[in-house]
PDB file of C-alpha atoms in Angstrom:
ATOM      1  CA  MET J   1      12.058   4.642  -1.139  1.00 86.00           C
ATOM      2  CA  PHE J   2      10.546   1.465   0.320  1.00 92.00           C
ATOM      3  CA  THR J   3      10.476  -2.106  -0.356  1.00 89.00           C
ATOM      4  CA  GLY J   4       6.987  -3.375   0.122  1.00 91.00           C
ATOM      5  CA  ILE J   5       7.851  -5.057   3.636  1.00 92.00           C
ATOM      6  CA  ILE J   6       5.361  -4.117   5.995  1.00 96.00           C
ATOM      7  CA  THR J   7       6.877  -3.684   9.159  1.00 95.00           C
ATOM      8  CA  ASP J   8       4.014  -2.559  11.498  1.00 97.00           C
ATOM      9  CA  VAL J   9      -0.047  -2.971  11.454  1.00 98.00           C
ATOM     10  CA  GLY J  10      -0.971   1.018  12.748  1.00 98.00           C
ATOM     11  CA  THR J  11      -4.610   2.112  13.687  1.00 98.00           C
ATOM     12  CA  ILE J  12      -6.543   5.322  12.670  1.00 98.00           C
ATOM     13  CA  ILE J  13      -7.303   6.728  15.748  1.00 98.00           C
ATOM     14  CA  GLU J  14      -8.261  10.405  14.658  1.00 97.00           C
ATOM     15  CA  LEU J  15      -9.308  11.942  11.437  1.00 97.00           C
ATOM     16  CA  GLU J  16     -10.177  15.650  11.316  1.00 95.00           C
ATOM     17  CA  GLN J  17     -10.773  17.283   8.191  1.00 91.00           C
ATOM     18  CA  GLN J  18      -8.902  20.242   8.099  1.00 83.00           C
ATOM     19  CA  GLY J  19      -9.106  21.664   4.756  1.00 86.00           C
ATOM     20  CA  ASP J  20      -6.637  18.696   4.040  1.00 92.00           C
ATOM     21  CA  LEU J  21      -7.618  15.588   5.913  1.00 95.00           C
ATOM     22  CA  ARG J  22      -5.230  15.045   8.975  1.00 96.00           C
ATOM     23  CA  ALA J  23      -5.009  11.372  10.369  1.00 97.00           C
ATOM     24  CA  ARG J  24      -3.782  10.082  13.707  1.00 98.00           C
ATOM     25  CA  ILE J  25      -2.021   6.533  13.465  1.00 98.00           C
ATOM     26  CA  GLN J  26      -1.174   4.540  16.531  1.00 98.00           C
ATOM     27  CA  THR J  27       1.799   3.063  15.968  1.00 98.00           C
ATOM     28  CA  SER J  28       4.302   0.246  17.906  1.00 97.00           C
ATOM     29  CA  TYR J  29       7.170   1.809  16.471  1.00 97.00           C
ATOM     30  CA  ASP J  30       9.230   3.584  18.940  1.00 96.00           C
ATOM     31  CA  THR J  31       8.064   7.510  17.619  1.00 97.00           C
ATOM     32  CA  SER J  32      11.393   8.924  19.751  1.00 96.00           C
ATOM     33  CA  GLY J  33      13.316   7.494  16.668  1.00 95.00           C
ATOM     34  CA  ILE J  34      10.962   9.084  13.834  1.00 96.00           C
ATOM     35  CA  ASP J  35      11.635  12.675  12.897  1.00 95.00           C
ATOM     36  CA  MET J  36       9.327  15.424  11.907  1.00 97.00           C
ATOM     37  CA  GLY J  37       9.083  15.159   8.453  1.00 96.00           C
ATOM     38  CA  ALA J  38       9.866  11.756   7.834  1.00 96.00           C
ATOM     39  CA  SER J  39       8.371   9.602   4.925  1.00 96.00           C
ATOM     40  CA  ILE J  40       6.324   6.514   6.256  1.00 98.00           C
ATOM     41  CA  ALA J  41       4.274   4.498   4.098  1.00 97.00           C
ATOM     42  CA  SER J  42       0.729   3.957   4.840  1.00 97.00           C
ATOM     43  CA  ASP J  43      -1.380   1.666   3.010  1.00 97.00           C
ATOM     44  CA  GLY J  44       1.258   2.356   0.399  1.00 97.00           C
ATOM     45  CA  VAL J  45       1.180   6.306   0.470  1.00 97.00           C
ATOM     46  CA  CYS J  46       3.989   8.113   1.189  1.00 96.00           C
ATOM     47  CA  LEU J  47       2.815  10.224   3.424  1.00 97.00           C
ATOM     48  CA  THR J  48       4.747  13.601   5.787  1.00 97.00           C
ATOM     49  CA  VAL J  49       4.868  13.024   9.739  1.00 98.00           C
ATOM     50  CA  VAL J  50       3.676  16.382  10.982  1.00 97.00           C
ATOM     51  CA  ALA J  51       3.336  15.780  14.485  1.00 97.00           C
ATOM     52  CA  LEU J  52       4.304  12.550  17.192  1.00 97.00           C
ATOM     53  CA  GLY J  53       3.565  11.560  20.361  1.00 97.00           C
ATOM     54  CA  PRO J  54       3.999   8.021  22.746  1.00 97.00           C
ATOM     55  CA  ASP J  55       2.866   5.696  20.275  1.00 97.00           C
ATOM     56  CA  TRP J  56       1.125   7.808  17.512  1.00 98.00           C
ATOM     57  CA  TYR J  57       2.336  10.334  14.630  1.00 98.00           C
ATOM     58  CA  ASP J  58      -0.188  12.779  12.484  1.00 98.00           C
ATOM     59  CA  VAL J  59      -0.059  12.737   8.584  1.00 97.00           C
ATOM     60  CA  GLN J  60      -1.708  15.235   6.571  1.00 95.00           C
ATOM     61  CA  ILE J  61      -3.344  14.169   3.408  1.00 96.00           C
ATOM     62  CA  SER J  62      -4.361  16.653   0.453  1.00 95.00           C
ATOM     63  CA  ALA J  63      -6.918  16.542  -1.592  1.00 94.00           C
ATOM     64  CA  GLU J  64      -5.002  15.390  -4.417  1.00 93.00           C
ATOM     65  CA  THR J  65      -3.591  11.996  -2.504  1.00 95.00           C
ATOM     66  CA  VAL J  66      -7.220  11.413  -1.480  1.00 95.00           C
ATOM     67  CA  SER J  67      -8.725  11.792  -5.111  1.00 93.00           C
ATOM     68  CA  LYS J  68      -6.132   9.138  -6.055  1.00 93.00           C
ATOM     69  CA  THR J  69      -6.037   6.529  -3.134  1.00 97.00           C
ATOM     70  CA  ASN J  70      -8.179   4.596  -0.811  1.00 96.00           C
ATOM     71  CA  LEU J  71      -7.674   7.052   2.282  1.00 96.00           C
ATOM     72  CA  GLY J  72     -10.903   8.930   1.933  1.00 93.00           C
ATOM     73  CA  ALA J  73     -12.275   6.092   2.981  1.00 94.00           C
ATOM     74  CA  TRP J  74     -10.029   5.803   6.369  1.00 96.00           C
ATOM     75  CA  ALA J  75     -12.352   5.382   9.451  1.00 96.00           C
ATOM     76  CA  MET J  76     -11.670   5.358  13.144  1.00 97.00           C
ATOM     77  CA  GLY J  77     -10.396   2.082  14.257  1.00 97.00           C
ATOM     78  CA  LYS J  78      -9.287   0.811  10.360  1.00 97.00           C
ATOM     79  CA  ARG J  79      -5.919  -0.964  10.398  1.00 97.00           C
ATOM     80  CA  VAL J  80      -3.340   0.207   7.957  1.00 97.00           C
ATOM     81  CA  ASN J  81      -0.213  -1.159   6.821  1.00 98.00           C
ATOM     82  CA  LEU J  82       3.059   0.704   7.481  1.00 98.00           C
ATOM     83  CA  GLU J  83       6.821   0.972   6.415  1.00 96.00           C
ATOM     84  CA  ARG J  84       9.370   3.614   7.168  1.00 96.00           C
ATOM     85  CA  ALA J  85      12.206   4.498   4.902  1.00 92.00           C
ATOM     86  CA  LEU J  86      14.413   2.576   3.236  1.00 81.00           C
ATOM     87  CA  LYS J  87      17.978   3.292   4.606  1.00 76.00           C
ATOM     88  CA  VAL J  88      21.050   3.223   2.878  1.00 71.00           C
ATOM     89  CA  GLY J  89      22.393  -0.528   3.859  1.00 70.00           C
ATOM     90  CA  ASP J  90      18.778  -1.753   4.483  1.00 71.00           C
ATOM     91  CA  GLU J  91      17.932  -5.463   3.135  1.00 72.00           C
ATOM     92  CA  LEU J  92      15.963  -4.547  -0.042  1.00 72.00           C
ATOM     93  CA  GLY J  93      13.280  -7.667   0.642  1.00 74.00           C
ATOM     94  CA  GLY J  94      10.174  -6.864  -1.668  1.00 75.00           C
ATOM     95  CA  HIS J  95      10.793  -4.736  -4.288  1.00 80.00           C
ATOM     96  CA  ILE J  96      11.654  -1.011  -4.775  1.00 81.00           C
ATOM     97  CA  VAL J  97       8.554   1.265  -4.266  1.00 87.00           C
ATOM     98  CA  SER J  98       7.890   5.009  -4.555  1.00 87.00           C
ATOM     99  CA  GLY J  99       4.779   5.126  -2.172  1.00 90.00           C
ATOM    100  CA  HIS J 100       2.954   6.891  -5.071  1.00 91.00           C
ATOM    101  CA  VAL J 101       0.363   5.131  -5.533  1.00 95.00           C
ATOM    102  CA  ASP J 102      -1.019   4.427  -9.513  1.00 94.00           C
ATOM    103  CA  GLY J 103      -4.484   3.691  -8.717  1.00 96.00           C
ATOM    104  CA  VAL J 104      -7.106   1.704  -6.718  1.00 97.00           C
ATOM    105  CA  ALA J 105      -7.444  -1.989  -7.681  1.00 98.00           C
ATOM    106  CA  GLU J 106     -11.030  -3.760  -6.523  1.00 98.00           C
ATOM    107  CA  VAL J 107     -11.209  -7.041  -4.676  1.00 98.00           C
ATOM    108  CA  VAL J 108     -13.434  -9.073  -6.930  1.00 98.00           C
ATOM    109  CA  ALA J 109     -13.133 -12.545  -5.186  1.00 98.00           C
ATOM    110  CA  ILE J 110     -11.641 -14.449  -2.783  1.00 98.00           C
ATOM    111  CA  ARG J 111     -11.362 -18.163  -2.016  1.00 96.00           C
ATOM    112  CA  GLU J 112      -9.344 -20.356   0.614  1.00 96.00           C
ATOM    113  CA  GLU J 113      -6.556 -22.560  -1.007  1.00 94.00           C
ATOM    114  CA  GLY J 114      -5.283 -24.675   1.482  1.00 94.00           C
ATOM    115  CA  ASP J 115      -3.323 -22.306   4.270  1.00 95.00           C
ATOM    116  CA  SER J 116      -3.303 -19.875   1.340  1.00 96.00           C
ATOM    117  CA  THR J 117      -5.732 -17.500   0.426  1.00 97.00           C
ATOM    118  CA  ARG J 118      -6.244 -16.464  -3.336  1.00 97.00           C
ATOM    119  CA  VAL J 119      -7.621 -13.123  -4.015  1.00 98.00           C
ATOM    120  CA  THR J 120      -8.400 -11.426  -7.457  1.00 98.00           C
ATOM    121  CA  LEU J 121      -8.444  -8.134  -8.304  1.00 98.00           C
ATOM    122  CA  ARG J 122      -9.672  -5.672 -10.989  1.00 98.00           C
ATOM    123  CA  ALA J 123      -7.098  -3.203 -11.762  1.00 98.00           C
ATOM    124  CA  PRO J 124      -8.567   0.329 -14.043  1.00 97.00           C
ATOM    125  CA  LYS J 125      -7.949  -0.584 -17.494  1.00 96.00           C
ATOM    126  CA  THR J 126      -5.192   2.122 -18.011  1.00 93.00           C
ATOM    127  CA  LEU J 127      -2.966   0.186 -15.557  1.00 94.00           C
ATOM    128  CA  ALA J 128      -3.888  -3.297 -16.123  1.00 94.00           C
ATOM    129  CA  ARG J 129      -1.531  -3.322 -18.888  1.00 91.00           C
ATOM    130  CA  PHE J 130       1.702  -3.035 -16.369  1.00 92.00           C
ATOM    131  CA  ILE J 131       0.628  -6.161 -14.433  1.00 94.00           C
ATOM    132  CA  ALA J 132       2.385  -9.224 -15.336  1.00 92.00           C
ATOM    133  CA  PRO J 133       2.000 -12.913 -14.196  1.00 94.00           C
ATOM    134  CA  LYS J 134       4.967 -13.484 -12.003  1.00 94.00           C
ATOM    135  CA  GLY J 135       5.820  -9.662 -11.925  1.00 92.00           C
ATOM    136  CA  SER J 136       5.837  -7.254  -8.758  1.00 93.00           C
ATOM    137  CA  VAL J 137       2.965  -4.796  -7.469  1.00 96.00           C
ATOM    138  CA  ALA J 138       2.557  -3.165  -4.333  1.00 96.00           C
ATOM    139  CA  LEU J 139      -1.012  -3.553  -2.886  1.00 98.00           C
ATOM    140  CA  ASN J 140      -2.058  -1.380   0.134  1.00 98.00           C
ATOM    141  CA  GLY J 141       2.226  -0.768   0.782  1.00 96.00           C
ATOM    142  CA  THR J 142       2.433  -4.632   0.825  1.00 96.00           C
ATOM    143  CA  SER J 143       5.189  -6.258  -1.958  1.00 95.00           C
ATOM    144  CA  LEU J 144       3.383  -9.183  -3.880  1.00 96.00           C
ATOM    145  CA  THR J 145       3.769 -11.034  -6.751  1.00 95.00           C
ATOM    146  CA  VAL J 146       0.946 -11.494  -9.503  1.00 96.00           C
ATOM    147  CA  ASN J 147       0.042 -15.054  -9.723  1.00 96.00           C
ATOM    148  CA  GLU J 148      -1.896 -14.667 -13.235  1.00 96.00           C
ATOM    149  CA  VAL J 149      -3.439 -12.105 -15.281  1.00 97.00           C
ATOM    150  CA  GLU J 150      -6.591 -11.852 -17.388  1.00 97.00           C
ATOM    151  CA  GLY J 151      -7.731  -8.627 -18.706  1.00 97.00           C
ATOM    152  CA  CYS J 152      -7.772  -6.451 -15.911  1.00 98.00           C
ATOM    153  CA  ASP J 153      -7.906  -8.914 -13.208  1.00 98.00           C
ATOM    154  CA  PHE J 154      -5.250 -10.595 -11.564  1.00 98.00           C
ATOM    155  CA  GLY J 155      -4.425 -12.867  -8.644  1.00 98.00           C
ATOM    156  CA  ILE J 156      -2.645 -12.846  -5.850  1.00 97.00           C
ATOM    157  CA  ASN J 157      -1.945 -15.456  -3.099  1.00 96.00           C
ATOM    158  CA  PHE J 158      -1.686 -14.374   0.754  1.00 97.00           C
ATOM    159  CA  ILE J 159       0.402 -16.787   2.888  1.00 96.00           C
ATOM    160  CA  PRO J 160      -0.316 -17.344   6.528  1.00 97.00           C
ATOM    161  CA  HIS J 161       2.167 -15.346   7.313  1.00 96.00           C
ATOM    162  CA  THR J 162       1.185 -12.236   4.905  1.00 96.00           C
ATOM    163  CA  LYS J 163      -2.083 -12.374   6.933  1.00 96.00           C
ATOM    164  CA  GLU J 164      -0.726 -12.167  10.111  1.00 96.00           C
ATOM    165  CA  VAL J 165       1.418  -9.516  10.179  1.00 96.00           C
ATOM    166  CA  THR J 166      -0.181  -7.250   7.669  1.00 97.00           C
ATOM    167  CA  SER J 167      -3.980  -5.801   7.475  1.00 97.00           C
ATOM    168  CA  TRP J 168      -4.340  -8.564   4.489  1.00 97.00           C
ATOM    169  CA  GLY J 169      -6.224 -11.137   6.999  1.00 94.00           C
ATOM    170  CA  ASP J 170      -9.424  -8.650   6.779  1.00 94.00           C
ATOM    171  CA  VAL J 171      -9.641  -8.484   3.147  1.00 96.00           C
ATOM    172  CA  SER J 172     -13.258  -8.630   1.714  1.00 97.00           C
ATOM    173  CA  LEU J 173     -14.871  -8.477  -1.415  1.00 98.00           C
ATOM    174  CA  GLY J 174     -15.431  -5.092  -2.916  1.00 98.00           C
ATOM    175  CA  ASP J 175     -12.490  -3.506  -0.921  1.00 97.00           C
ATOM    176  CA  GLN J 176     -10.764  -0.431  -2.369  1.00 98.00           C
ATOM    177  CA  VAL J 177      -6.831  -0.997  -2.536  1.00 98.00           C
ATOM    178  CA  ASN J 178      -4.123   1.135  -3.592  1.00 98.00           C
ATOM    179  CA  LEU J 179      -2.077  -0.066  -6.094  1.00 98.00           C
ATOM    180  CA  GLU J 180       1.318   0.825  -7.387  1.00 96.00           C
ATOM    181  CA  ILE J 181       2.463  -0.717 -10.189  1.00 93.00           C
ATOM    182  CA  ASP J 182       6.307  -1.722 -10.966  1.00 86.00           C
ATOM    183  CA  THR J 183       8.787   0.817 -11.564  1.00 78.00           C
ATOM    184  CA  LEU J 184      10.617  -1.281 -13.874  1.00 77.00           C
ATOM    185  CA  ALA J 185       7.181  -2.023 -15.838  1.00 75.00           C
ATOM    186  CA  ARG J 186       6.754   1.654 -15.882  1.00 74.00           C
ATOM    187  CA  TYR J 187       9.961   2.401 -17.522  1.00 74.00           C
ATOM    188  CA  VAL J 188       9.711  -0.336 -20.478  1.00 77.00           C
ATOM    189  CA  ALA J 189       6.431   0.518 -21.518  1.00 74.00           C
ATOM    190  CA  ARG J 190       7.736   4.250 -21.718  1.00 71.00           C
ATOM    191  CA  LEU J 191      10.418   3.002 -23.700  1.00 77.00           C
ATOM    192  CA  GLN J 192       8.419   1.091 -25.898  1.00 77.00           C
ATOM    193  CA  GLU J 193       6.492   4.397 -26.593  1.00 76.00           C
ATOM    194  CA  THR J 194       9.419   6.178 -27.833  1.00 77.00           C
ATOM    195  CA  LEU J 195      10.440   3.401 -30.014  1.00 74.00           C
TER     196      LEU J 195
END
C-alpha cells in the first residue's frame, strides 16, 4: 500500500525487452535500505525490485502491466514519480493507494492560474463514473484532489510545490497518465450494484 505522496523523482537510465520489459531507475533513495523483492510505486505502478546498485534499482514489468499503463512509453531519461511502500506507523498524508492502475487518462488541457497549473484530463468512460468533485485520484502515483468533473473530463490543480517535487512540472498536452481511482469509490459502486 502507498499514500500517493511522492518521495523521490527517479530517472529511467536503462530499458531492455527480455521477454518482459526490464527498467533501471536511478534514485536518490539509499538503496542499501531497499530489500530485494521490495515494492516501489513507479509512476503509480507497484513494481518489484529485482536488482540493486549504489543509486539505482531494476524492475521487471510484465506485458499485462505494460498493456494497462503508460509504462510501455517509458524512454531513457524520463523522470518518474517514486514512492516506497507504506510501513506501519507511517503518516498517511495522501489517501490509500494500491499501486494497481485502473487505466490511462489523457491530458486534454493545461492552463496557468496564478502560480498554479490547472490540468484537465479525460478518463476512460468505464472509469469516469468513479471520479467525483473533491474526491481523490492517484495520477502517475500522486494523490490529488479532483476540482471538477464534466462527463469523462476532470480537473486537477497543481500548486508550485507539487510541480517541484514530482514529475508534474513536465506535463504536456496529450500525455498519457496512469489513473488509479479511489478505493472507496470502487467499493461504494460495487455495493450499489448489489442492492
